[in-house]
XYZ file of C-alpha atoms in Angstrom:
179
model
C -49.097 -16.724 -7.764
C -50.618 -13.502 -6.102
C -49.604 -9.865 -6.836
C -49.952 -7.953 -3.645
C -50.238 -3.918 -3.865
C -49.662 -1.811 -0.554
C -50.532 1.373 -1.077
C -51.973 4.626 0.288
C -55.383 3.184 -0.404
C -55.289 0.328 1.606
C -53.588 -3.414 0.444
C -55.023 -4.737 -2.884
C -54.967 -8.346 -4.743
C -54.999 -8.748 -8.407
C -57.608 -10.295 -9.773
C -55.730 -12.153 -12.769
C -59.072 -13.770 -14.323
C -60.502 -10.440 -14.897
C -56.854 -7.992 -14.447
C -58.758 -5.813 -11.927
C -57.429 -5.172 -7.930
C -59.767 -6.616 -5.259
C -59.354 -4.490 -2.492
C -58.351 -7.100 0.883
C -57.259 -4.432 3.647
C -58.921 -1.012 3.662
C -57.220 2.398 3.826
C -59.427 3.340 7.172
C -57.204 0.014 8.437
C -54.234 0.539 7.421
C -53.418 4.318 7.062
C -50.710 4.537 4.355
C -48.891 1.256 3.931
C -45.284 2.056 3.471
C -43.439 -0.845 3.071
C -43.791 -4.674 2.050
C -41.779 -7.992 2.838
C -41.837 -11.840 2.775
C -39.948 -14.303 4.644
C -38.766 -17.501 3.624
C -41.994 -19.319 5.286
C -44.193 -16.992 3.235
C -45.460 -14.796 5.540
C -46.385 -10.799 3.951
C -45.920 -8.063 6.192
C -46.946 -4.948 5.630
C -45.575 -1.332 7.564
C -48.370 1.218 7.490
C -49.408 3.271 9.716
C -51.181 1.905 11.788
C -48.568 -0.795 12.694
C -47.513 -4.255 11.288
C -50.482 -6.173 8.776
C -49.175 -10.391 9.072
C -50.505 -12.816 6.302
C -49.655 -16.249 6.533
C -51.256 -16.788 3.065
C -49.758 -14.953 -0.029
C -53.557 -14.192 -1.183
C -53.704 -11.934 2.223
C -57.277 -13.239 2.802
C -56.153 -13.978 6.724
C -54.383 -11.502 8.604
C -53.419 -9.646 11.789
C -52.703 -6.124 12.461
C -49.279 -6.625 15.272
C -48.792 -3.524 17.118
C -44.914 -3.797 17.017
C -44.433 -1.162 19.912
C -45.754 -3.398 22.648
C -47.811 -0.356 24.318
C -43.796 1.117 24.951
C -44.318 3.980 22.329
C -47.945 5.548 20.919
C -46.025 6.088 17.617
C -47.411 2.708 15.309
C -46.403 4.009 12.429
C -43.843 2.313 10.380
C -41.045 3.569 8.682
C -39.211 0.979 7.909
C -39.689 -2.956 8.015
C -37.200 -5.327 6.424
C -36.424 -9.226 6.855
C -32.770 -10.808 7.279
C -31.211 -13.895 5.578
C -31.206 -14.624 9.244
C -35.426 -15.007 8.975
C -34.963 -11.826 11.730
C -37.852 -9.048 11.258
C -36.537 -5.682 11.960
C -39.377 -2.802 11.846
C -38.776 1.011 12.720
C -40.988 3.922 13.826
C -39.745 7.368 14.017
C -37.755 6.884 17.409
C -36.728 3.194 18.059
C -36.033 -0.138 16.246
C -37.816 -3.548 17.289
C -36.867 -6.958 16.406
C -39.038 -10.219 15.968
C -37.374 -13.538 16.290
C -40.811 -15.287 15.313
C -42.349 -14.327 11.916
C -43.427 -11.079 12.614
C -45.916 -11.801 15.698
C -44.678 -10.017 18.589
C -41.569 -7.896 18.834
C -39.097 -6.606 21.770
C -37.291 -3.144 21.079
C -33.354 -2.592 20.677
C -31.993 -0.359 22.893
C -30.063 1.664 20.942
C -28.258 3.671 23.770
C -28.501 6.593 21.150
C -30.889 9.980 21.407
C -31.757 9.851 17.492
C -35.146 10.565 15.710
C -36.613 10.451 12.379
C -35.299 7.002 11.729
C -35.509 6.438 8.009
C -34.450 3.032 7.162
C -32.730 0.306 8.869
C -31.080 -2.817 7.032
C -28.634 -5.706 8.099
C -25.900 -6.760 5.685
C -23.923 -10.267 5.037
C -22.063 -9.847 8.490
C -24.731 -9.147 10.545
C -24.088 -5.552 10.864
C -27.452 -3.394 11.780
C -27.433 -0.072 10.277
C -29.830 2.721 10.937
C -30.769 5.873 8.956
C -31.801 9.139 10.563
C -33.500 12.122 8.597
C -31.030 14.661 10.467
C -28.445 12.524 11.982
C -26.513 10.551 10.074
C -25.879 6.825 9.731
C -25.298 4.418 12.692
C -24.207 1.061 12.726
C -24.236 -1.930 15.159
C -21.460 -4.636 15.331
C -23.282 -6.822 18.062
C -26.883 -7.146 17.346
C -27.686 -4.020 18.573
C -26.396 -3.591 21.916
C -24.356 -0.543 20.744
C -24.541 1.753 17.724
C -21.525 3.846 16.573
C -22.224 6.840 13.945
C -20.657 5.768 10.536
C -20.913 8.677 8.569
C -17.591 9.029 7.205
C -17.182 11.582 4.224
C -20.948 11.312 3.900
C -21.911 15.124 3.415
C -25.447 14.824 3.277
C -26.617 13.204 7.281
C -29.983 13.163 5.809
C -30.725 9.330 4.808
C -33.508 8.533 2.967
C -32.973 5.259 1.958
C -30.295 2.212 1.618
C -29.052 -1.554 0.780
C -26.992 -3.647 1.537
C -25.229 -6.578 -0.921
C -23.353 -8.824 1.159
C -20.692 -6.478 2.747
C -20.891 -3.309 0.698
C -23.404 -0.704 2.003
C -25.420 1.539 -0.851
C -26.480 4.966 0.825
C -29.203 7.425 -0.664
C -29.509 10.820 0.686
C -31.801 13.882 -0.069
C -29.040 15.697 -2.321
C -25.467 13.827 -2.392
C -23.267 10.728 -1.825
């Protein structure tokens, strides 16, 4: 069992023979590393900023740095990577969403037929619902994989999402200052 840390400093290993972190990816590599996943086959991923990190090892001693933009946007940096019960990789930059249907190693970008930036967070619940959260617009929401995205915000006061969940059909939203 390996403890993985993703930091600002780069992506570290514990050591748990002598309780110290080996450094395995270095901060000139990876930028800041914002977020970290596994699927069900094992596979780590790791958003930074300098695009997707893919381990097929949970020791992280193998990997590959996947630019998830496909040469379609200079903007590598993630803000947002999460995995489905589906196995279905969704990873965000500031402007667009991409999907990968095959662990993480390439990835085509959903059209989202919206004019939105600062995308905060993205997430699929129980139904297959995507959602997307902006840092000035609000909360969108796809019924159909994607194809279209309606804005959901409802009596939320506060269009500035930092941050949700979802559990099975009910949606948790966090904001910069309300519900």
């Amino acid at each position: 069992n390996t403890t993985i840390a993703a930091t600002n400093k780069g992506v570290f290993t514990l050591n748990t023979n002598t309780k110290q972190w080996v450094e395995v990816v270095s901060q000139s590599e990876t930028g800041n590393a914002t977020k970290i996943v596994s699927t069900s086959q094992g596979k780590i991923l790791i958003g930074t900023d300098n695009g997707v990190l893919v381990s097929d090892d949970n020791t992280f001693s193998n990997y590959t740095v996947v630019d998830f933009t496909s040469a379609l946007d200079i903007d590598t940096k993630v803000t947002d990577l999460k995995v489905a019960s589906d196995g279905k990789i969704t990873v965000s930059n500031k402007s667009l969403v991409y999907t990968s249907d095959d662990g993480g190693n390439s990835y085509k970008p959903l059209d989202l037929g919206l004019s939105i930036n600062l995308i905060s967070s993205i997430a699929v619940d129980g139904n297959g619902n995507i959602y997307i959260g902006t840092l000035s617009n609000g909360l969108f929401k796809s019924s159909n994989n994607g194809v279209t995205f309606a804005k959901v915000n409802g009596s939320l006061e506060n269009v500035n999402v930092i941050d949700f969940q979802t559990q099975g059909n009910k949606l948790f939203v966090q904001t910069d200052n309300s519900i």
